[in-house]
Amino acid sequence: MTTATASKSNGRKRAPARKQDAQATKEPTAAIEHPTATVLIIGAGFAGLGAAIRLQQQGVRDIVILERAEEVGGTWRDNQYPGAACDIPSNLYSFSFAQNPDWSRSFSGSREILAYIQGMVKQFNLRQYIRFGKNVSDMAWDDQSGTWKATTDAGEVFSGRTAVMAQGPLSNASFPAISGLEDYQGHKIHSARWDHDYDFKGKKVAVIGTGASAIQIIPELVKEARHLTVFQRTPAWVMPRPDFETPDWNKSLFRKLPMSQSALRKALYLIHESMALAVIWNSPLTRLAERIGRWHLRTQVKDRWLRRQLMPDYRIGCKRILVSNDYYPALQQPNCKLITWPIDRLSAQGVRTVEGVEHQFDCIVFATGFDVSNAGTPFPVRGLEGRLLGETWQRGAQAYKSINVAGYPNLFFTFGPNSGPGHNSALVYMESQIDYIVQSVRAIQSLGLKALDVREQVQADYNRDIQQRLAKTNWNSGCKSWYLTKDGFNATMYPGFATQYANQMKELVLKDYRLIKAD
Ligand code: N01
C-alpha cells in the first residue's frame, strides 16, 4: 500500500503504511521478540486465512498471522466502493472446503464476500492466530536458527520456521503518473480506498479509468452525482453479466443437500475452464467471444460515434475482460459524458486534456488500478546470504510453480509469479497453492529439515517453459496491461488451464529441492 493511500478505508483506522527500507534495517535494540511459530503468515485475506484453515485441519496449529489492518478480508475489506462485486460467480469464488449455501446472488457484492470471510474466521476459530495492526516492514531468513524473522514498523519481531506470503497482489492502490497530481485542489478518492463520508449529491465528478473497478463504480455514481465525466484511455471488452438473485428454494436445497452445491460448483468450474480456449489462446472461440462483445455493445449503445469510442482495437483477452449489464447504459445517461482525449495534466480545478480543454470537478475518482509493475513485495525480503528479493526479481518476478524462489528457503508465495488466471476463479488456484504449502510444511516437520530450498536449475527450467508458453497467449499479443511490466515481461499470468495448474501443484517433488537437515 502506498503511504498516500493508507489513511482511510471504510471509515476504519488502518495500520500505517510501510516505511522506507532504511526503517526496515533499523537496529532491533528495543525489539520485542515473539516465540517462533511453525508457520508465519503475512496477511489475513482469503489466502492467509485459507492457509490457516487447511494447516489447522492437518494438525498444524502453531500459526501466527500478521495483519496490518484492524480487520480481516484483504482486498474485500479495502474495495468497498459503490457497486463493488465479484465478476466470478460466488459459488466458484469461495472455498470448496467452506461453501456458503446462502449467497444472495450469482455474483455477490463485496460486503457479502467480506461477511463470508468473517464467517470463516468464526467458523474455524481463526482469530486466535491473528495479530492485528502488525505492519511488516522487513522479512529476513536467519540461516543460523533456520527461521524467518518479520519485523514490524513498530519494531516487533515475529519468527516462523516457515513463512507464507499472503499479502495479496493487488494491495497497493496506485495513483497514476499524471503530471499535476498534487496541484489538484478538489477531493481525490482512489477506488480501493473509498471515502464513505464524501457526499456526491450535486457534485461534478470525474472518474479516471475504465477497468474492472471503474465499470462497477460508474453506474452507481451516475445516480448520485450532478454530472459525471469518464476519462477513458483504452476501451475494454465488456461482456453481458448473467447476474440474478438466488431464489430461497435454491438456498434451502444447498443447505439440505450440499452435494447439489458442489455439483453446481463443478459445472461452473468446467464452463470457466472452457473459456480458456477463448481468453488465453487465439482460437475460433476468441472470434466468437469478440462477436458476443460487439453484439453487447451494439444492443446497448445506439449512438454510432459512442460505439466507435467504446470499441476495443485489440484482441479480446489481451487485457482483462469485463462483465457488466449497466456500464454502457450508465454512460448514456444525460448527466454522463465519456472523454477519450488523452489527459495532459491535472490542474488546481480539474483535468486538462491534450487538446487544451480544462474540465473542472469537485471530486476526481481514480479507478486507476494497483501497483504491480515490479511484482515485488511491499517490504524488503532477504533470503540466504542477505540477498534481496527486489534485486532477485529486478528483471521480472520468477518462482517455481509460482510458490518458491531459490535462495529463499521455507518461504511460500500465494498469488506468486505466473499464477494469475484470466478465465477461472482465483480461489481455485489458491486452493492448490494452499494444499502445496500444507504438504511442504508437513514435509519439513516430518523430515526434520531446517530448510527446503528449490534448486535454481529446476526453477529456471520451469520458467523457460512458462515464458515459451506465454509467448503464444493473448496476453502477450501486443496490448498494454497490468499483467506486463513496462518491458513487456509477463510475470503475472499462468498460461494454461486451471486444471493443469492444479495438477502440477498436487505433488511436492522433493528432488526439486535442496533439503537441509536441522542440526
Ligand atoms: O484497475 P485496472 P482496476 N491516465 O488496472 C486507467 C481486479 N478487480 O482497479 O487500460 C488515464 O484494470 C487504465 O487505462 P489503460 C481485477 O483483477 C476485480 O479496474 O491502462 N487512465 C484502466 O482503464 C482487475 O483486473 C474485480 O489504458 C489511466 C484503469 O485506469 C484488477 O483488480 C473488480 C492512467 C485501471 O484499470 C484491477 O482493476 C475490480 C492514466 N495515467 C477489480 N493510468 C472483480 O470483480 C491508469 N489508467 C473481482
Coordinates of C-alpha atoms and ligand atoms in Angstrom, one line a residue:
M1 CA 0.0 0.0 0.0
T2 CA 1.4 3.4 -0.8
T3 CA 1.6 5.9 2.0
A4 CA -0.5 8.3 0.1
T5 CA -3.5 6.0 0.2
A6 CA -3.2 4.4 3.6
S7 CA -5.0 6.8 5.7
K8 CA -8.6 5.8 5.2
S9 CA -10.5 2.7 4.4
N10 CA -14.3 2.3 5.0
G11 CA -14.1 4.7 7.9
R12 CA -11.9 2.2 9.8
K13 CA -8.5 3.1 11.0
R14 CA -5.8 1.3 9.1
A15 CA -2.3 0.4 10.2
P16 CA 0.3 2.9 9.0
A17 CA 1.8 2.1 5.6
R18 CA 5.2 0.7 5.2
K19 CA 8.2 2.7 5.8
Q20 CA 11.2 3.0 3.6
D21 CA 13.9 0.3 3.5
A22 CA 16.0 2.4 5.9
Q23 CA 13.5 1.9 8.6
A24 CA 13.4 -1.8 7.9
T25 CA 17.1 -2.1 8.7
K26 CA 17.0 -0.2 12.0
E27 CA 18.7 -1.7 14.9
P28 CA 16.4 -4.1 16.7
T29 CA 17.7 -3.0 20.1
A30 CA 14.3 -2.3 21.7
A31 CA 12.6 -5.0 19.7
I32 CA 10.0 -7.3 21.3
E33 CA 10.8 -10.8 20.1
H34 CA 8.0 -13.2 20.0
P35 CA 8.4 -17.0 20.2
T36 CA 9.0 -18.9 16.9
A37 CA 5.8 -20.2 15.3
T38 CA 5.8 -23.2 12.9
V39 CA 4.1 -21.1 10.2
L40 CA 4.2 -17.3 10.0
I41 CA 1.5 -15.9 7.6
I42 CA 1.6 -12.4 6.3
G43 CA -1.9 -11.1 5.6
A44 CA -5.4 -12.1 6.8
G45 CA -7.2 -12.1 3.4
F46 CA -8.5 -15.1 1.5
A47 CA -5.1 -16.7 1.0
G48 CA -3.8 -16.3 4.6
L49 CA -7.0 -17.4 6.2
G50 CA -7.4 -20.3 3.8
A51 CA -3.9 -21.5 4.5
A52 CA -4.6 -21.3 8.3
I53 CA -7.7 -23.4 7.9
R54 CA -6.0 -26.1 5.9
L55 CA -3.0 -26.2 8.2
Q56 CA -5.2 -26.4 11.2
Q57 CA -7.1 -29.3 9.6
Q58 CA -3.8 -31.1 9.1
G59 CA -2.9 -30.7 12.8
V60 CA -0.6 -27.7 12.4
R61 CA -1.8 -25.2 14.9
D62 CA 1.3 -23.2 15.8
I63 CA 0.4 -20.4 13.4
V64 CA 0.8 -16.6 13.6
I65 CA -1.0 -14.4 11.1
L66 CA 0.3 -10.8 10.9
E67 CA -2.3 -8.4 9.5
R68 CA -1.5 -4.7 9.0
A69 CA -5.2 -3.6 9.3
E70 CA -7.6 -4.0 12.2
E71 CA -9.9 -6.3 10.3
V72 CA -9.6 -9.4 8.1
G73 CA -10.7 -9.5 4.4
G74 CA -7.8 -8.1 2.4
T75 CA -9.0 -6.9 -1.0
W76 CA -12.6 -7.3 0.0
R77 CA -12.1 -5.2 3.1
D78 CA -10.3 -2.5 1.1
N79 CA -12.5 -2.5 -2.1
Q80 CA -15.8 -1.2 -0.7
Y81 CA -16.6 1.3 -3.5
P82 CA -20.2 1.6 -4.6
G83 CA -21.1 -1.3 -6.9
A84 CA -18.1 -3.4 -5.8
A85 CA -18.8 -7.0 -6.6
C86 CA -17.1 -10.1 -7.8
D87 CA -17.1 -10.9 -11.6
I88 CA -16.7 -14.7 -11.0
P89 CA -19.9 -16.5 -9.7
S90 CA -19.9 -16.7 -5.9
N91 CA -20.3 -20.5 -5.9
L92 CA -16.9 -20.7 -7.6
Y93 CA -15.4 -17.6 -5.9
S94 CA -15.4 -19.3 -2.5
F95 CA -13.5 -22.1 -0.9
S96 CA -14.6 -25.7 -1.7
F97 CA -13.9 -26.5 1.9
A98 CA -16.1 -23.7 3.2
Q99 CA -19.1 -23.5 0.9
N100 CA -21.8 -20.9 1.6
P101 CA -25.4 -22.0 0.7
D102 CA -26.7 -18.5 1.3
W103 CA -25.2 -16.4 -1.5
S104 CA -27.9 -13.9 -2.3
R105 CA -26.9 -13.5 -6.0
S106 CA -24.9 -15.3 -8.6
F107 CA -22.3 -12.5 -8.5
S108 CA -22.2 -11.3 -4.9
G109 CA -21.3 -7.8 -3.7
S110 CA -18.1 -7.1 -1.8
R111 CA -19.9 -6.7 1.6
E112 CA -21.4 -10.2 1.3
I113 CA -18.0 -11.6 0.3
L114 CA -16.4 -9.8 3.3
A115 CA -19.2 -11.3 5.6
Y116 CA -18.3 -14.7 4.1
I117 CA -14.7 -14.2 5.1
Q118 CA -15.6 -13.0 8.6
G119 CA -17.9 -16.0 8.9
M120 CA -15.0 -18.4 8.0
V121 CA -12.9 -16.7 10.7
K122 CA -15.6 -17.5 13.2
Q123 CA -16.4 -21.0 11.9
F124 CA -12.8 -22.1 12.0
N125 CA -11.8 -20.1 15.1
L126 CA -9.0 -18.3 13.3
R127 CA -8.9 -15.1 15.4
Q128 CA -6.6 -16.8 17.9
Y129 CA -3.9 -16.8 15.3
I130 CA -4.3 -13.2 14.0
R131 CA -2.2 -10.3 15.3
F132 CA -3.9 -7.1 14.0
G133 CA -2.2 -3.8 13.3
K134 CA 1.1 -5.5 12.6
N135 CA 2.6 -3.9 9.6
V136 CA 5.6 -5.9 8.4
S137 CA 8.4 -3.7 7.1
D138 CA 11.1 -6.3 6.7
M139 CA 11.4 -10.1 6.4
A140 CA 14.7 -11.9 6.7
W141 CA 15.9 -15.5 6.7
D142 CA 18.1 -16.3 9.6
D143 CA 20.2 -19.2 8.5
Q144 CA 21.6 -20.0 11.9
S145 CA 18.3 -20.6 13.5
G146 CA 16.5 -21.7 10.3
T147 CA 13.7 -19.2 10.8
W148 CA 12.1 -16.3 9.0
K149 CA 12.0 -13.1 11.0
A150 CA 9.4 -10.5 10.2
T151 CA 10.0 -7.1 11.7
T152 CA 7.0 -4.7 12.0
D153 CA 7.3 -0.9 11.7
A154 CA 6.8 -0.8 15.5
G155 CA 10.0 -2.8 15.9
E156 CA 8.3 -6.1 17.0
V157 CA 9.9 -9.3 15.6
F158 CA 7.8 -12.3 14.8
S159 CA 9.6 -15.5 13.7
G160 CA 8.5 -18.7 11.9
R161 CA 10.2 -21.9 10.8
T162 CA 8.2 -21.3 7.6
A163 CA 6.6 -18.2 6.1
V164 CA 3.6 -17.7 3.8
M165 CA 3.4 -14.5 1.8
A166 CA -0.4 -13.8 1.6
Q167 CA -0.3 -10.1 1.4
G168 CA -2.2 -10.0 -1.9
P169 CA -1.1 -8.9 -5.4
L170 CA -3.5 -6.0 -5.6
S171 CA -2.9 -4.4 -2.2
N172 CA -1.0 -1.3 -3.4
A173 CA -3.6 1.2 -4.7
S174 CA -1.9 3.2 -7.5
F175 CA -2.5 6.9 -8.4
P176 CA -1.5 7.4 -12.0
A177 CA 1.7 9.1 -13.1
I178 CA -0.2 12.2 -14.4
S179 CA 1.5 15.5 -14.0
G180 CA -0.1 17.9 -11.7
L181 CA -1.5 15.2 -9.4
E182 CA -0.6 17.3 -6.3
D183 CA -1.8 20.5 -7.9
Y184 CA -5.5 19.4 -7.9
Q185 CA -7.3 21.2 -5.0
G186 CA -10.6 19.2 -5.2
H187 CA -11.4 15.9 -3.5
K188 CA -9.5 12.8 -4.6
I189 CA -10.6 9.3 -4.0
H190 CA -9.0 6.0 -5.0
S191 CA -11.4 3.2 -5.8
A192 CA -9.6 0.8 -3.4
R193 CA -9.7 3.4 -0.5
W194 CA -13.2 4.6 -0.8
D195 CA -14.3 7.7 1.2
H196 CA -17.7 6.8 2.5
D197 CA -18.1 10.2 4.1
Y198 CA -18.0 12.1 0.8
D199 CA -21.4 13.2 -0.4
F200 CA -21.6 13.0 -4.3
K201 CA -25.0 14.6 -4.5
G202 CA -25.0 17.8 -6.6
K203 CA -21.3 17.4 -7.4
K204 CA -19.3 17.5 -10.6
V205 CA -17.4 14.3 -10.5
A206 CA -14.7 12.7 -12.8
V207 CA -13.7 9.0 -13.0
I208 CA -10.3 8.3 -14.4
G209 CA -10.0 4.8 -15.8
T210 CA -12.4 2.3 -17.4
G211 CA -11.1 -1.0 -15.9
A212 CA -12.9 -3.6 -13.7
S213 CA -13.3 -1.2 -10.8
A214 CA -14.5 1.8 -12.9
I215 CA -17.2 -0.1 -14.7
Q216 CA -18.7 -1.1 -11.4
I217 CA -18.4 2.4 -9.9
I218 CA -19.7 4.4 -12.8
P219 CA -23.3 3.0 -12.8
E220 CA -23.6 3.8 -9.1
L221 CA -22.0 7.3 -9.2
V222 CA -24.1 8.4 -12.2
K223 CA -27.2 8.0 -9.9
E224 CA -25.7 10.3 -7.3
A225 CA -23.6 13.0 -9.0
R226 CA -24.9 16.1 -10.7
H227 CA -22.6 15.4 -13.6
L228 CA -20.2 12.5 -14.2
T229 CA -17.3 12.6 -16.7
V230 CA -15.5 9.4 -17.5
F231 CA -11.9 9.6 -18.8
Q232 CA -11.1 6.6 -21.0
R233 CA -7.6 5.8 -22.2
T234 CA -8.3 2.3 -23.6
P235 CA -11.8 0.8 -24.1
A236 CA -12.4 -2.6 -22.6
W237 CA -14.1 -5.6 -24.0
V238 CA -17.4 -5.8 -22.0
M239 CA -19.5 -9.0 -21.9
P240 CA -23.0 -9.5 -20.6
R241 CA -23.2 -10.5 -16.9
P242 CA -25.6 -13.3 -16.1
D243 CA -26.5 -12.0 -12.6
F244 CA -29.6 -12.9 -10.8
E245 CA -30.9 -13.3 -7.2
T246 CA -30.7 -16.8 -5.7
P247 CA -34.3 -18.0 -5.0
D248 CA -35.0 -19.2 -1.5
W249 CA -35.7 -22.8 -2.6
N250 CA -32.2 -22.9 -4.1
K251 CA -30.6 -21.8 -0.8
S252 CA -32.5 -24.5 1.2
L253 CA -31.6 -27.1 -1.4
F254 CA -27.9 -26.2 -1.0
R255 CA -28.4 -26.4 2.8
K256 CA -30.1 -29.8 2.8
L257 CA -28.1 -31.3 0.0
P258 CA -24.6 -29.8 0.0
M259 CA -23.8 -32.2 -2.9
S260 CA -26.0 -30.2 -5.1
Q261 CA -23.9 -27.1 -4.5
S262 CA -20.7 -29.0 -5.1
A263 CA -22.2 -30.2 -8.4
L264 CA -23.1 -26.6 -9.4
R265 CA -19.5 -25.5 -8.5
K266 CA -18.1 -28.3 -10.6
A267 CA -20.3 -27.2 -13.6
L268 CA -19.3 -23.6 -13.2
Y269 CA -15.6 -24.7 -13.0
L270 CA -15.9 -26.6 -16.2
I271 CA -17.7 -23.8 -18.0
H272 CA -14.9 -21.4 -17.0
E273 CA -12.3 -23.9 -18.0
S274 CA -13.7 -24.0 -21.5
M275 CA -13.4 -20.2 -21.6
A276 CA -9.6 -20.6 -21.5
L277 CA -9.8 -21.5 -25.2
A278 CA -11.2 -18.1 -26.0
V279 CA -9.4 -16.0 -23.4
I280 CA -5.9 -17.4 -23.2
W281 CA -5.2 -18.5 -26.8
N282 CA -6.2 -17.1 -30.1
S283 CA -8.7 -19.6 -31.4
P284 CA -12.1 -19.6 -33.3
L285 CA -13.6 -19.3 -29.8
T286 CA -11.7 -16.0 -29.4
R287 CA -13.5 -14.7 -32.6
L288 CA -16.8 -15.9 -31.1
A289 CA -16.2 -14.1 -27.8
E290 CA -15.4 -10.9 -29.8
R291 CA -18.7 -11.3 -31.7
I292 CA -20.5 -11.5 -28.4
G293 CA -18.7 -8.4 -27.1
R294 CA -19.6 -6.5 -30.3
W295 CA -23.2 -7.7 -30.1
H296 CA -23.4 -6.5 -26.5
L297 CA -22.1 -3.1 -27.4
R298 CA -24.4 -2.8 -30.4
T299 CA -27.5 -3.8 -28.5
Q300 CA -26.7 -1.4 -25.5
V301 CA -25.3 1.6 -27.4
K302 CA -27.3 3.1 -30.2
D303 CA -25.1 6.1 -31.0
R304 CA -22.6 5.2 -33.6
W305 CA -19.9 7.6 -32.5
L306 CA -20.1 6.4 -28.9
R307 CA -19.9 2.8 -30.1
R308 CA -16.7 3.7 -32.0
Q309 CA -15.2 5.3 -28.9
L310 CA -16.1 2.2 -26.9
M311 CA -14.9 -0.4 -29.4
P312 CA -11.6 -2.0 -28.4
D313 CA -8.9 -2.3 -31.1
Y314 CA -7.0 -5.2 -29.6
R315 CA -7.7 -8.9 -29.3
I316 CA -10.2 -10.0 -26.6
G317 CA -8.4 -11.5 -23.6
C318 CA -5.3 -9.4 -24.0
K319 CA -6.5 -7.2 -21.1
R320 CA -8.9 -8.4 -18.5
I321 CA -12.4 -9.0 -20.0
L322 CA -15.1 -7.1 -18.1
V323 CA -18.6 -8.2 -17.4
S324 CA -21.4 -5.7 -16.9
N325 CA -25.0 -5.0 -17.9
D326 CA -25.2 -1.5 -16.6
Y327 CA -21.9 0.2 -17.6
Y328 CA -22.9 1.1 -21.2
P329 CA -26.4 2.3 -20.1
A330 CA -24.8 4.5 -17.4
L331 CA -22.5 6.2 -20.0
Q332 CA -25.6 7.2 -21.9
Q333 CA -27.4 8.9 -19.0
P334 CA -27.9 12.6 -19.7
N335 CA -25.6 13.6 -16.8
C336 CA -22.7 11.4 -18.0
K337 CA -20.1 12.1 -20.6
L338 CA -17.3 10.0 -22.0
I339 CA -14.0 11.8 -22.8
T340 CA -11.5 9.9 -24.9
W341 CA -9.0 12.8 -25.4
P342 CA -5.8 11.8 -23.5
I343 CA -5.2 13.6 -20.2
D344 CA -2.4 16.2 -20.4
R345 CA -2.3 17.1 -16.7
L346 CA -4.3 17.8 -13.6
S347 CA -4.8 21.5 -12.7
A348 CA -5.9 23.1 -9.5
Q349 CA -9.5 22.8 -10.7
G350 CA -9.7 19.6 -12.6
V351 CA -8.4 17.8 -15.6
R352 CA -6.8 19.3 -18.7
T353 CA -6.9 17.2 -21.9
V354 CA -4.3 17.4 -24.6
E355 CA -6.5 19.5 -27.0
G356 CA -6.3 22.2 -24.3
V357 CA -9.7 22.0 -22.7
E358 CA -9.9 22.2 -18.9
H359 CA -12.6 20.2 -17.2
Q360 CA -13.5 21.3 -13.7
F361 CA -14.6 18.9 -10.9
D362 CA -15.5 18.9 -7.3
C363 CA -14.1 15.4 -7.0
I364 CA -11.9 13.0 -9.0
V365 CA -12.2 9.3 -8.6
F366 CA -9.1 7.4 -9.5
A367 CA -10.1 3.9 -10.7
T368 CA -6.6 3.5 -12.0
G369 CA -5.7 0.1 -10.5
F370 CA -2.8 -1.1 -8.5
D371 CA 0.9 -1.0 -8.5
V372 CA 2.0 -4.5 -9.5
S373 CA 4.6 -3.4 -12.0
N374 CA 7.6 -4.5 -10.1
A375 CA 5.9 -7.7 -9.0
G376 CA 7.7 -7.5 -5.7
T377 CA 6.6 -7.5 -2.1
P378 CA 5.6 -4.3 -0.3
F379 CA 8.6 -4.7 2.0
P380 CA 12.1 -6.0 1.6
V381 CA 12.6 -9.7 1.8
R382 CA 16.1 -11.0 2.4
G383 CA 17.0 -14.6 1.7
L384 CA 20.2 -16.7 2.0
E385 CA 23.3 -14.6 2.5
G386 CA 21.1 -11.5 2.7
R387 CA 20.1 -11.5 -1.0
L388 CA 17.2 -9.1 -1.6
L389 CA 14.1 -10.4 -3.4
G390 CA 13.6 -7.0 -5.0
E391 CA 17.0 -7.5 -6.7
T392 CA 16.5 -11.2 -7.5
W393 CA 13.3 -10.1 -9.3
Q394 CA 14.7 -6.9 -10.8
R395 CA 14.1 -8.1 -14.4
G396 CA 10.7 -9.6 -13.5
A397 CA 9.4 -11.9 -10.8
Q398 CA 10.1 -15.7 -11.2
A399 CA 9.3 -18.6 -9.0
Y400 CA 9.0 -22.3 -9.1
K401 CA 5.3 -23.3 -9.6
S402 CA 4.6 -19.7 -8.6
I403 CA 5.3 -20.6 -5.0
N404 CA 9.0 -21.0 -4.1
V405 CA 12.0 -18.9 -5.0
A406 CA 15.6 -20.4 -5.0
G407 CA 17.6 -18.8 -2.2
Y408 CA 14.6 -18.1 -0.1
P409 CA 14.1 -21.3 1.8
N410 CA 10.9 -22.3 3.6
L411 CA 9.1 -19.3 2.0
F412 CA 5.8 -19.8 0.2
F413 CA 4.0 -17.3 -2.1
T414 CA 0.3 -17.3 -2.6
F415 CA -0.7 -15.5 -5.9
G416 CA 3.0 -15.6 -6.7
P417 CA 4.6 -15.1 -10.1
N418 CA 2.6 -16.5 -13.0
S419 CA -0.3 -17.9 -11.1
G420 CA -2.9 -15.4 -12.3
P421 CA -6.0 -16.8 -14.0
G422 CA -7.7 -14.9 -16.9
H423 CA -10.7 -17.2 -17.2
N424 CA -11.4 -19.0 -13.9
S425 CA -11.7 -18.3 -10.2
A426 CA -8.5 -17.2 -8.4
L427 CA -9.6 -19.2 -5.4
V428 CA -9.3 -22.4 -7.4
Y429 CA -5.7 -21.6 -8.0
M430 CA -5.3 -20.5 -4.4
E431 CA -6.6 -23.8 -3.0
S432 CA -4.0 -25.8 -4.8
Q433 CA -1.3 -23.4 -3.6
I434 CA -2.5 -23.8 0.0
D435 CA -2.5 -27.6 -0.2
Y436 CA 1.0 -27.4 -1.6
I437 CA 2.1 -25.3 1.3
V438 CA 0.5 -27.7 3.8
Q439 CA 2.3 -30.6 2.2
S440 CA 5.6 -28.7 2.4
V441 CA 5.2 -27.7 6.0
R442 CA 4.4 -31.3 6.9
A443 CA 7.5 -32.5 4.9
I444 CA 9.7 -30.0 6.7
Q445 CA 8.4 -31.2 10.1
S446 CA 8.4 -35.0 9.4
L447 CA 11.9 -35.0 7.7
G448 CA 13.3 -32.7 10.4
L449 CA 14.5 -30.2 7.9
K450 CA 16.0 -26.8 8.6
A451 CA 15.5 -25.7 5.1
L452 CA 13.6 -26.6 1.9
D453 CA 15.0 -24.6 -0.9
V454 CA 14.1 -25.1 -4.6
R455 CA 17.0 -25.8 -6.9
E456 CA 18.0 -22.9 -9.1
Q457 CA 18.1 -25.0 -12.2
V458 CA 14.7 -26.5 -11.6
Q459 CA 13.2 -23.0 -11.2
A460 CA 15.0 -21.8 -14.4
D461 CA 13.7 -24.7 -16.4
Y462 CA 10.2 -24.2 -15.1
N463 CA 10.3 -20.5 -16.1
R464 CA 11.7 -21.1 -19.5
D465 CA 8.7 -23.3 -20.2
I466 CA 6.2 -20.8 -18.7
Q467 CA 7.7 -17.9 -20.8
Q468 CA 7.7 -20.0 -24.0
R469 CA 4.0 -20.9 -23.4
L470 CA 3.2 -17.3 -22.5
A471 CA 4.6 -16.0 -25.9
K472 CA 1.7 -17.8 -27.6
T473 CA -1.1 -16.3 -25.4
N474 CA -3.4 -13.4 -26.0
W475 CA -1.9 -11.5 -23.0
N476 CA 1.3 -11.2 -24.9
S477 CA -0.4 -10.2 -28.2
G478 CA 0.5 -6.5 -28.1
C479 CA -1.7 -4.5 -25.8
K480 CA -0.6 -2.8 -22.6
S481 CA -2.0 -4.2 -19.3
W482 CA -1.1 -4.6 -15.7
Y483 CA -0.2 -8.2 -16.4
L484 CA 3.0 -7.0 -18.1
T485 CA 6.0 -5.0 -16.8
K486 CA 6.8 -1.9 -18.7
D487 CA 9.4 -4.0 -20.6
G488 CA 6.6 -6.4 -21.7
F489 CA 7.6 -9.3 -19.3
N490 CA 4.7 -11.3 -18.1
A491 CA 5.3 -12.3 -14.5
T492 CA 1.6 -12.4 -13.7
M493 CA -0.4 -14.9 -15.6
Y494 CA -0.4 -18.7 -15.8
P495 CA -0.5 -19.9 -19.5
G496 CA -2.8 -22.8 -19.2
F497 CA -6.0 -24.3 -17.8
A498 CA -6.7 -24.2 -14.0
T499 CA -6.7 -28.0 -14.1
Q500 CA -3.1 -28.0 -15.5
Y501 CA -2.1 -25.6 -12.7
A502 CA -3.8 -27.7 -10.0
N503 CA -2.2 -30.9 -11.4
Q504 CA 1.3 -29.5 -11.1
M505 CA 0.6 -28.5 -7.5
K506 CA -0.7 -31.9 -6.4
E507 CA 2.7 -33.4 -5.5
L508 CA 5.6 -31.9 -3.7
V509 CA 8.6 -33.4 -5.6
L510 CA 11.3 -33.5 -3.1
K511 CA 14.1 -34.0 -5.6
D512 CA 13.4 -30.5 -7.0
Y513 CA 14.6 -29.0 -3.7
R514 CA 17.8 -28.8 -1.7
L515 CA 16.9 -30.4 1.7
I516 CA 19.0 -29.2 4.6
K517 CA 18.7 -31.2 7.8
A518 CA 18.3 -29.4 11.1
D519 CA 21.4 -29.8 13.4
Ligands
N01_1 O1 -7.5 -1.4 -12.5 P1 -7.1 -1.7 -14.0 P2 -8.9 -1.9 -11.8 N1 -4.4 8.0 -17.5 O2 -5.6 -1.6 -13.9 C1 -6.6 3.6 -16.5 C2 -9.3 -6.8 -10.1 N2 -10.7 -6.4 -9.9 O3 -8.9 -1.4 -10.4 O4 -6.4 0.4 -19.8 C3 -5.6 7.5 -17.8 O5 -7.7 -2.8 -14.6 C4 -6.3 2.3 -17.3 O6 -6.3 2.6 -18.6 P3 -5.5 1.6 -19.7 C5 -9.1 -7.4 -11.4 O7 -8.2 -8.4 -11.4 C6 -11.6 -7.4 -9.8 O8 -10.1 -1.6 -12.6 O9 -4.2 1.2 -18.9 N3 -6.1 6.4 -17.5 C7 -7.6 1.5 -16.9 O10 -8.7 1.8 -17.6 C8 -8.7 -6.2 -12.2 O11 -8.0 -6.6 -13.4 C9 -12.9 -7.1 -9.6 O12 -5.2 2.4 -20.9 C10 -5.3 5.6 -16.7 C11 -7.8 1.9 -15.4 O13 -7.2 3.1 -15.2 C12 -7.8 -5.6 -11.2 O14 -8.5 -5.7 -10.0 C13 -13.3 -5.8 -9.6 C14 -4.0 6.0 -16.3 C15 -7.1 0.9 -14.5 O15 -7.7 -0.4 -14.7 C16 -7.5 -4.1 -11.4 O16 -8.8 -3.5 -11.8 C17 -12.3 -4.8 -9.6 C18 -3.6 7.3 -16.7 N4 -2.3 7.7 -16.4 C19 -11.0 -5.1 -9.8 N5 -3.5 5.0 -15.5 C20 -13.8 -8.2 -9.6 O17 -14.9 -8.1 -10.0 C21 -4.4 4.0 -15.5 N6 -5.5 4.4 -16.2 C22 -13.4 -9.5 -9.0

